[in-house]
Amino acid sequence: MTQLAGLILAAGVSSRMGAFKPMLPVDGQTMIRRVADMMRRAGADPILVVTGYRGEALERHLEGLNIRFIRNERYYSTQMLDSLVLGLERLEGETRRVLVSPADIPLVEDGTVAALLAAEGDFVRPLFRGRPGHPVVLSAALLPALRTYGGEGGLKGAVEALGVPVTDVAVEDQGAALDSDTRNEYAALLKYRRRQT
């Protein structure tokens, strides 16, 4: 059993963006490659990607990187939490903790990830100036409870409803709170990257 696995959630349709988010470029590299590289530097093994929309294209894009895949065939009618549970089920019995990120959070600093992994708790998340972000670190022991949750609010709603204690780690890493659901958010992310470099 490994100490840490990585789980990238990349099944969505990217409807608000109007373009396929995981494959959008950020400073010469696709978002999903950046997320996978972040997880590899953190020591995550295995790394699993949950695909759905344009799954074959993503799998070709990540070919040769020692990444495993599972397909959410119901990606159009399910939520991100469903993809999360699907991925956790595939990793069941293989790892103690899982580093989880959507495919569109590409600018998290390695120091942030290290701080999250150093914290204890079943659900660990970064807080940038009071705003929750990604990635999160989950105990594999949460799977049975998450599997039974049928309510609203995604992972946040599940954690609240199930009474899972949350460990917040304050970080000064804006990248942990920057996603790209819309073209304006993507433009802001690229602007932030230019300031970084």
Short mmCIF file of N, CA and C in Angstrom, two decimals, residues 27-170:
data_model
loop_
_atom_site.label_atom_id
_atom_site.label_comp_id
_atom_site.label_asym_id
_atom_site.label_seq_id
_atom_site.Cartn_x
_atom_site.Cartn_y
_atom_site.Cartn_z
N ASP A 27 1.48 28.84 -20.11
CA ASP A 27 2.93 28.98 -20.17
C ASP A 27 3.58 27.79 -20.87
N GLY A 28 3.01 27.39 -22.01
CA GLY A 28 3.62 26.37 -22.84
C GLY A 28 3.30 24.93 -22.48
N GLN A 29 2.44 24.72 -21.50
CA GLN A 29 2.09 23.36 -21.08
C GLN A 29 0.60 23.30 -20.78
N THR A 30 -0.03 22.18 -21.07
CA THR A 30 -1.47 22.09 -20.81
C THR A 30 -1.74 22.06 -19.31
N MET A 31 -2.95 22.48 -18.96
CA MET A 31 -3.34 22.49 -17.55
C MET A 31 -3.18 21.12 -16.92
N ILE A 32 -3.67 20.09 -17.57
CA ILE A 32 -3.67 18.77 -16.94
C ILE A 32 -2.25 18.22 -16.80
N ARG A 33 -1.35 18.55 -17.72
CA ARG A 33 0.04 18.13 -17.57
C ARG A 33 0.66 18.82 -16.35
N ARG A 34 0.32 20.08 -16.14
CA ARG A 34 0.84 20.80 -14.98
C ARG A 34 0.36 20.17 -13.67
N VAL A 35 -0.92 19.80 -13.64
CA VAL A 35 -1.47 19.18 -12.43
C VAL A 35 -0.80 17.82 -12.20
N ALA A 36 -0.64 17.04 -13.25
CA ALA A 36 0.01 15.73 -13.12
C ALA A 36 1.45 15.88 -12.64
N ASP A 37 2.16 16.86 -13.18
CA ASP A 37 3.55 17.08 -12.76
C ASP A 37 3.62 17.49 -11.29
N MET A 38 2.68 18.33 -10.86
CA MET A 38 2.63 18.74 -9.45
C MET A 38 2.47 17.52 -8.56
N MET A 39 1.58 16.60 -8.95
CA MET A 39 1.34 15.41 -8.14
C MET A 39 2.56 14.50 -8.12
N ARG A 40 3.23 14.40 -9.25
CA ARG A 40 4.42 13.54 -9.31
C ARG A 40 5.52 14.10 -8.41
N ARG A 41 5.71 15.43 -8.45
CA ARG A 41 6.72 16.04 -7.58
C ARG A 41 6.40 15.84 -6.10
N ALA A 42 5.10 15.73 -5.79
CA ALA A 42 4.68 15.51 -4.41
C ALA A 42 4.87 14.07 -3.96
N GLY A 43 5.22 13.20 -4.88
CA GLY A 43 5.44 11.80 -4.54
C GLY A 43 4.22 10.91 -4.69
N ALA A 44 3.18 11.40 -5.36
CA ALA A 44 1.97 10.60 -5.53
C ALA A 44 2.22 9.45 -6.50
N ASP A 45 1.84 8.26 -6.09
CA ASP A 45 2.00 7.07 -6.94
C ASP A 45 1.06 5.98 -6.40
N PRO A 46 0.07 5.59 -7.19
CA PRO A 46 -0.16 5.96 -8.59
C PRO A 46 -0.86 7.31 -8.74
N ILE A 47 -0.91 7.78 -9.99
CA ILE A 47 -1.72 8.94 -10.36
C ILE A 47 -2.83 8.43 -11.27
N LEU A 48 -4.06 8.77 -10.91
CA LEU A 48 -5.23 8.31 -11.65
C LEU A 48 -6.00 9.53 -12.17
N VAL A 49 -6.40 9.49 -13.43
CA VAL A 49 -7.20 10.55 -14.02
C VAL A 49 -8.59 10.01 -14.34
N VAL A 50 -9.62 10.70 -13.85
CA VAL A 50 -10.99 10.34 -14.21
C VAL A 50 -11.37 11.15 -15.44
N THR A 51 -11.57 10.47 -16.55
CA THR A 51 -11.94 11.14 -17.80
C THR A 51 -13.42 10.94 -18.08
N GLY A 52 -13.90 11.63 -19.09
CA GLY A 52 -15.29 11.53 -19.50
C GLY A 52 -15.41 12.15 -20.87
N TYR A 53 -15.79 13.42 -20.90
CA TYR A 53 -15.84 14.17 -22.15
C TYR A 53 -14.44 14.21 -22.77
N ARG A 54 -14.36 13.85 -24.03
CA ARG A 54 -13.08 13.82 -24.78
C ARG A 54 -12.03 12.97 -24.06
N GLY A 55 -12.51 11.89 -23.45
CA GLY A 55 -11.62 11.03 -22.68
C GLY A 55 -10.49 10.44 -23.51
N GLU A 56 -10.77 10.01 -24.73
CA GLU A 56 -9.72 9.40 -25.55
C GLU A 56 -8.62 10.41 -25.87
N ALA A 57 -9.01 11.65 -26.13
CA ALA A 57 -8.01 12.69 -26.43
C ALA A 57 -7.10 12.93 -25.22
N LEU A 58 -7.69 12.96 -24.03
CA LEU A 58 -6.90 13.15 -22.82
C LEU A 58 -5.94 11.99 -22.59
N GLU A 59 -6.43 10.79 -22.80
CA GLU A 59 -5.58 9.62 -22.58
C GLU A 59 -4.42 9.60 -23.57
N ARG A 60 -4.65 10.00 -24.81
CA ARG A 60 -3.55 10.09 -25.79
C ARG A 60 -2.56 11.16 -25.36
N HIS A 61 -3.09 12.29 -24.89
CA HIS A 61 -2.23 13.41 -24.50
C HIS A 61 -1.30 13.04 -23.34
N LEU A 62 -1.76 12.18 -22.43
CA LEU A 62 -0.97 11.81 -21.25
C LEU A 62 -0.28 10.46 -21.41
N GLU A 63 -0.32 9.91 -22.61
CA GLU A 63 0.28 8.61 -22.86
C GLU A 63 1.78 8.64 -22.56
N GLY A 64 2.27 7.56 -21.95
CA GLY A 64 3.69 7.46 -21.67
C GLY A 64 4.13 8.11 -20.38
N LEU A 65 3.18 8.66 -19.60
CA LEU A 65 3.53 9.35 -18.35
C LEU A 65 3.26 8.49 -17.11
N ASN A 66 3.00 7.21 -17.32
CA ASN A 66 2.73 6.29 -16.21
C ASN A 66 1.53 6.77 -15.39
N ILE A 67 0.48 7.17 -16.10
CA ILE A 67 -0.76 7.61 -15.48
C ILE A 67 -1.85 6.61 -15.82
N ARG A 68 -2.68 6.31 -14.84
CA ARG A 68 -3.80 5.40 -15.06
C ARG A 68 -5.08 6.20 -15.30
N PHE A 69 -6.05 5.55 -15.93
CA PHE A 69 -7.29 6.23 -16.28
C PHE A 69 -8.50 5.39 -15.90
N ILE A 70 -9.56 6.10 -15.57
CA ILE A 70 -10.86 5.46 -15.42
C ILE A 70 -11.87 6.40 -16.06
N ARG A 71 -12.82 5.84 -16.77
CA ARG A 71 -13.78 6.65 -17.52
C ARG A 71 -15.09 6.77 -16.76
N ASN A 72 -15.53 8.01 -16.56
CA ASN A 72 -16.88 8.26 -16.05
C ASN A 72 -17.81 8.31 -17.27
N GLU A 73 -18.43 7.20 -17.57
CA GLU A 73 -19.27 7.12 -18.77
C GLU A 73 -20.52 7.98 -18.65
N ARG A 74 -20.86 8.36 -17.43
CA ARG A 74 -22.07 9.17 -17.22
C ARG A 74 -21.69 10.64 -16.95
N TYR A 75 -20.59 11.07 -17.54
CA TYR A 75 -20.05 12.40 -17.23
C TYR A 75 -21.04 13.52 -17.49
N TYR A 76 -21.93 13.34 -18.47
CA TYR A 76 -22.83 14.44 -18.84
C TYR A 76 -23.93 14.65 -17.80
N SER A 77 -24.27 13.60 -17.05
CA SER A 77 -25.40 13.70 -16.11
C SER A 77 -24.97 13.59 -14.65
N THR A 78 -23.66 13.55 -14.39
CA THR A 78 -23.18 13.42 -13.02
C THR A 78 -22.36 14.64 -12.62
N GLN A 79 -22.04 14.72 -11.33
CA GLN A 79 -21.27 15.84 -10.79
C GLN A 79 -19.83 15.41 -10.53
N MET A 80 -19.00 16.40 -10.17
CA MET A 80 -17.61 16.10 -9.89
C MET A 80 -17.46 15.12 -8.73
N LEU A 81 -18.38 15.20 -7.76
CA LEU A 81 -18.31 14.26 -6.63
C LEU A 81 -18.45 12.82 -7.11
N ASP A 82 -19.25 12.59 -8.13
CA ASP A 82 -19.41 11.23 -8.66
C ASP A 82 -18.09 10.73 -9.25
N SER A 83 -17.39 11.63 -9.95
CA SER A 83 -16.08 11.26 -10.49
C SER A 83 -15.09 11.00 -9.37
N LEU A 84 -15.16 11.80 -8.32
CA LEU A 84 -14.28 11.61 -7.17
C LEU A 84 -14.50 10.22 -6.57
N VAL A 85 -15.74 9.85 -6.32
CA VAL A 85 -16.04 8.53 -5.72
C VAL A 85 -15.59 7.42 -6.65
N LEU A 86 -15.79 7.60 -7.95
CA LEU A 86 -15.35 6.61 -8.93
C LEU A 86 -13.84 6.39 -8.83
N GLY A 87 -13.10 7.50 -8.74
CA GLY A 87 -11.65 7.40 -8.62
C GLY A 87 -11.21 6.77 -7.31
N LEU A 88 -11.86 7.17 -6.21
CA LEU A 88 -11.51 6.59 -4.91
C LEU A 88 -11.79 5.09 -4.87
N GLU A 89 -12.87 4.68 -5.52
CA GLU A 89 -13.18 3.25 -5.57
C GLU A 89 -12.08 2.49 -6.31
N ARG A 90 -11.58 3.07 -7.39
CA ARG A 90 -10.52 2.41 -8.15
C ARG A 90 -9.23 2.31 -7.32
N LEU A 91 -9.01 3.29 -6.44
CA LEU A 91 -7.79 3.31 -5.63
C LEU A 91 -7.96 2.57 -4.29
N GLU A 92 -9.16 2.06 -4.04
CA GLU A 92 -9.44 1.44 -2.74
C GLU A 92 -8.47 0.30 -2.45
N GLY A 93 -7.90 0.33 -1.24
CA GLY A 93 -6.97 -0.71 -0.83
C GLY A 93 -5.55 -0.50 -1.30
N GLU A 94 -5.30 0.57 -2.09
CA GLU A 94 -3.96 0.81 -2.64
C GLU A 94 -3.18 1.88 -1.90
N THR A 95 -3.88 2.78 -1.21
CA THR A 95 -3.20 3.95 -0.67
C THR A 95 -3.86 4.41 0.62
N ARG A 96 -3.12 5.17 1.42
CA ARG A 96 -3.67 5.69 2.66
C ARG A 96 -4.28 7.07 2.49
N ARG A 97 -3.67 7.89 1.63
CA ARG A 97 -4.17 9.25 1.41
C ARG A 97 -4.21 9.52 -0.08
N VAL A 98 -5.08 10.45 -0.48
CA VAL A 98 -5.23 10.79 -1.90
C VAL A 98 -5.16 12.31 -2.05
N LEU A 99 -4.27 12.76 -2.92
CA LEU A 99 -4.15 14.16 -3.29
C LEU A 99 -5.07 14.38 -4.48
N VAL A 100 -6.10 15.21 -4.29
CA VAL A 100 -7.17 15.35 -5.28
C VAL A 100 -7.18 16.76 -5.85
N SER A 101 -7.26 16.86 -7.19
CA SER A 101 -7.37 18.17 -7.83
C SER A 101 -8.19 18.07 -9.10
N PRO A 102 -9.03 19.08 -9.36
CA PRO A 102 -9.59 19.21 -10.70
C PRO A 102 -8.45 19.48 -11.69
N ALA A 103 -8.72 19.25 -12.95
CA ALA A 103 -7.69 19.42 -13.99
C ALA A 103 -7.41 20.88 -14.30
N ASP A 104 -8.22 21.80 -13.77
CA ASP A 104 -8.08 23.22 -14.15
C ASP A 104 -7.52 24.08 -13.01
N ILE A 105 -6.70 23.47 -12.13
CA ILE A 105 -6.03 24.22 -11.06
C ILE A 105 -4.53 24.03 -11.28
N PRO A 106 -3.94 24.71 -12.27
CA PRO A 106 -2.59 24.35 -12.73
C PRO A 106 -1.43 25.10 -12.08
N LEU A 107 -1.68 26.04 -11.18
CA LEU A 107 -0.60 26.91 -10.71
C LEU A 107 -0.33 26.82 -9.21
N VAL A 108 -0.65 25.69 -8.61
CA VAL A 108 -0.40 25.50 -7.19
C VAL A 108 1.10 25.33 -6.95
N GLU A 109 1.62 26.02 -5.96
CA GLU A 109 3.05 25.94 -5.65
C GLU A 109 3.36 24.66 -4.88
N ASP A 110 4.57 24.13 -5.11
CA ASP A 110 4.97 22.90 -4.43
C ASP A 110 4.96 23.06 -2.92
N GLY A 111 5.28 24.26 -2.42
CA GLY A 111 5.27 24.50 -0.99
C GLY A 111 3.89 24.35 -0.38
N THR A 112 2.86 24.72 -1.15
CA THR A 112 1.48 24.56 -0.68
C THR A 112 1.15 23.08 -0.54
N VAL A 113 1.53 22.30 -1.53
CA VAL A 113 1.26 20.86 -1.49
C VAL A 113 1.99 20.22 -0.31
N ALA A 114 3.23 20.61 -0.09
CA ALA A 114 4.00 20.08 1.03
C ALA A 114 3.33 20.41 2.36
N ALA A 115 2.82 21.62 2.49
CA ALA A 115 2.14 22.02 3.73
C ALA A 115 0.87 21.20 3.95
N LEU A 116 0.14 20.94 2.89
CA LEU A 116 -1.07 20.12 3.00
C LEU A 116 -0.73 18.70 3.44
N LEU A 117 0.33 18.15 2.85
CA LEU A 117 0.70 16.77 3.17
C LEU A 117 1.27 16.64 4.58
N ALA A 118 1.82 17.74 5.09
CA ALA A 118 2.36 17.72 6.45
C ALA A 118 1.27 17.81 7.51
N ALA A 119 0.08 18.28 7.11
CA ALA A 119 -1.03 18.43 8.05
C ALA A 119 -1.72 17.09 8.26
N GLU A 120 -2.28 16.92 9.43
CA GLU A 120 -3.02 15.69 9.74
C GLU A 120 -4.52 15.93 9.60
N GLY A 121 -5.25 14.86 9.32
CA GLY A 121 -6.70 14.96 9.21
C GLY A 121 -7.23 14.18 8.04
N ASP A 122 -8.53 13.87 8.10
CA ASP A 122 -9.16 13.11 7.02
C ASP A 122 -9.46 13.97 5.80
N PHE A 123 -9.60 15.29 6.03
CA PHE A 123 -9.90 16.20 4.91
C PHE A 123 -9.08 17.47 5.13
N VAL A 124 -8.07 17.66 4.32
CA VAL A 124 -7.15 18.80 4.46
C VAL A 124 -7.27 19.66 3.20
N ARG A 125 -7.45 20.97 3.41
CA ARG A 125 -7.59 21.86 2.25
C ARG A 125 -6.81 23.16 2.49
N PRO A 126 -6.38 23.82 1.40
CA PRO A 126 -5.70 25.10 1.54
C PRO A 126 -6.71 26.24 1.65
N LEU A 127 -6.34 27.25 2.41
CA LEU A 127 -7.13 28.48 2.50
C LEU A 127 -6.25 29.64 2.06
N PHE A 128 -6.65 30.32 0.99
CA PHE A 128 -5.94 31.52 0.56
C PHE A 128 -6.78 32.73 0.96
N ARG A 129 -6.31 33.45 1.97
CA ARG A 129 -7.01 34.63 2.48
C ARG A 129 -8.48 34.31 2.79
N GLY A 130 -8.67 33.18 3.42
CA GLY A 130 -10.00 32.77 3.85
C GLY A 130 -10.81 32.03 2.81
N ARG A 131 -10.28 31.89 1.61
CA ARG A 131 -11.03 31.24 0.52
C ARG A 131 -10.51 29.81 0.31
N PRO A 132 -11.37 28.79 0.44
CA PRO A 132 -10.92 27.41 0.22
C PRO A 132 -10.47 27.19 -1.22
N GLY A 133 -9.46 26.34 -1.37
CA GLY A 133 -8.94 26.07 -2.71
C GLY A 133 -8.64 24.60 -2.92
N HIS A 134 -7.73 24.34 -3.83
CA HIS A 134 -7.28 22.99 -4.19
C HIS A 134 -5.77 23.00 -4.32
N PRO A 135 -5.16 21.80 -4.25
CA PRO A 135 -5.76 20.48 -4.11
C PRO A 135 -6.19 20.22 -2.67
N VAL A 136 -6.91 19.13 -2.48
CA VAL A 136 -7.25 18.69 -1.13
C VAL A 136 -6.62 17.32 -0.90
N VAL A 137 -6.41 17.00 0.37
CA VAL A 137 -5.87 15.69 0.73
C VAL A 137 -6.95 14.94 1.51
N LEU A 138 -7.32 13.78 1.00
CA LEU A 138 -8.36 12.98 1.63
C LEU A 138 -7.78 11.69 2.18
N SER A 139 -8.28 11.28 3.33
CA SER A 139 -7.98 9.95 3.84
C SER A 139 -8.79 8.93 3.04
N ALA A 140 -8.15 7.85 2.67
CA ALA A 140 -8.87 6.79 1.95
C ALA A 140 -10.00 6.22 2.79
N ALA A 141 -9.93 6.41 4.11
CA ALA A 141 -10.97 5.90 5.00
C ALA A 141 -12.31 6.61 4.81
N LEU A 142 -12.32 7.74 4.10
CA LEU A 142 -13.57 8.47 3.87
C LEU A 142 -14.45 7.84 2.80
N LEU A 143 -13.89 6.95 2.00
CA LEU A 143 -14.64 6.42 0.85
C LEU A 143 -16.01 5.85 1.21
N PRO A 144 -16.12 4.98 2.24
CA PRO A 144 -17.44 4.41 2.52
C PRO A 144 -18.51 5.47 2.79
N ALA A 145 -18.15 6.53 3.51
CA ALA A 145 -19.12 7.58 3.81
C ALA A 145 -19.45 8.39 2.56
N LEU A 146 -18.45 8.73 1.78
CA LEU A 146 -18.70 9.52 0.56
C LEU A 146 -19.55 8.73 -0.43
N ARG A 147 -19.36 7.43 -0.45
CA ARG A 147 -20.11 6.57 -1.38
C ARG A 147 -21.60 6.61 -1.09
N THR A 148 -21.96 6.83 0.18
CA THR A 148 -23.38 6.79 0.55
C THR A 148 -24.05 8.16 0.41
N TYR A 149 -23.27 9.22 0.20
CA TYR A 149 -23.86 10.55 0.21
C TYR A 149 -24.64 10.80 -1.09
N GLY A 150 -25.87 11.26 -0.95
CA GLY A 150 -26.70 11.52 -2.13
C GLY A 150 -27.25 12.93 -2.17
N GLY A 151 -26.69 13.81 -1.38
CA GLY A 151 -27.22 15.17 -1.30
C GLY A 151 -26.57 16.14 -2.27
N GLU A 152 -26.79 17.41 -1.99
CA GLU A 152 -26.31 18.49 -2.87
C GLU A 152 -24.98 19.03 -2.35
N GLY A 153 -24.39 19.92 -3.16
CA GLY A 153 -23.22 20.66 -2.72
C GLY A 153 -21.89 20.01 -2.98
N GLY A 154 -21.87 18.89 -3.72
CA GLY A 154 -20.61 18.27 -4.08
C GLY A 154 -19.83 17.80 -2.86
N LEU A 155 -18.49 17.83 -2.98
CA LEU A 155 -17.64 17.35 -1.89
C LEU A 155 -17.82 18.20 -0.64
N LYS A 156 -17.94 19.52 -0.81
CA LYS A 156 -18.13 20.40 0.34
C LYS A 156 -19.41 20.03 1.09
N GLY A 157 -20.49 19.83 0.34
CA GLY A 157 -21.75 19.44 0.95
C GLY A 157 -21.66 18.10 1.65
N ALA A 158 -20.94 17.16 1.03
CA ALA A 158 -20.79 15.84 1.63
C ALA A 158 -20.01 15.92 2.94
N VAL A 159 -18.92 16.67 2.93
CA VAL A 159 -18.09 16.79 4.13
C VAL A 159 -18.89 17.41 5.27
N GLU A 160 -19.67 18.44 4.95
CA GLU A 160 -20.49 19.08 5.99
C GLU A 160 -21.57 18.15 6.51
N ALA A 161 -22.28 17.49 5.58
CA ALA A 161 -23.40 16.63 5.98
C ALA A 161 -22.93 15.41 6.77
N LEU A 162 -21.75 14.90 6.41
CA LEU A 162 -21.24 13.70 7.07
C LEU A 162 -20.48 14.02 8.36
N GLY A 163 -20.29 15.29 8.64
CA GLY A 163 -19.60 15.69 9.86
C GLY A 163 -18.11 15.39 9.85
N VAL A 164 -17.49 15.42 8.65
CA VAL A 164 -16.05 15.15 8.55
C VAL A 164 -15.29 16.39 9.04
N PRO A 165 -14.39 16.23 10.01
CA PRO A 165 -13.60 17.38 10.46
C PRO A 165 -12.71 17.90 9.33
N VAL A 166 -12.67 19.22 9.18
CA VAL A 166 -11.89 19.86 8.13
C VAL A 166 -10.62 20.46 8.73
N THR A 167 -9.49 20.15 8.15
CA THR A 167 -8.22 20.77 8.54
C THR A 167 -7.87 21.81 7.49
N ASP A 168 -7.92 23.09 7.88
CA ASP A 168 -7.58 24.18 6.97
C ASP A 168 -6.12 24.57 7.14
N VAL A 169 -5.44 24.73 6.02
CA VAL A 169 -4.03 25.14 6.02
C VAL A 169 -3.95 26.49 5.32
N ALA A 170 -3.64 27.54 6.08
CA ALA A 170 -3.53 28.88 5.50
C ALA A 170 -2.29 28.96 4.62
#
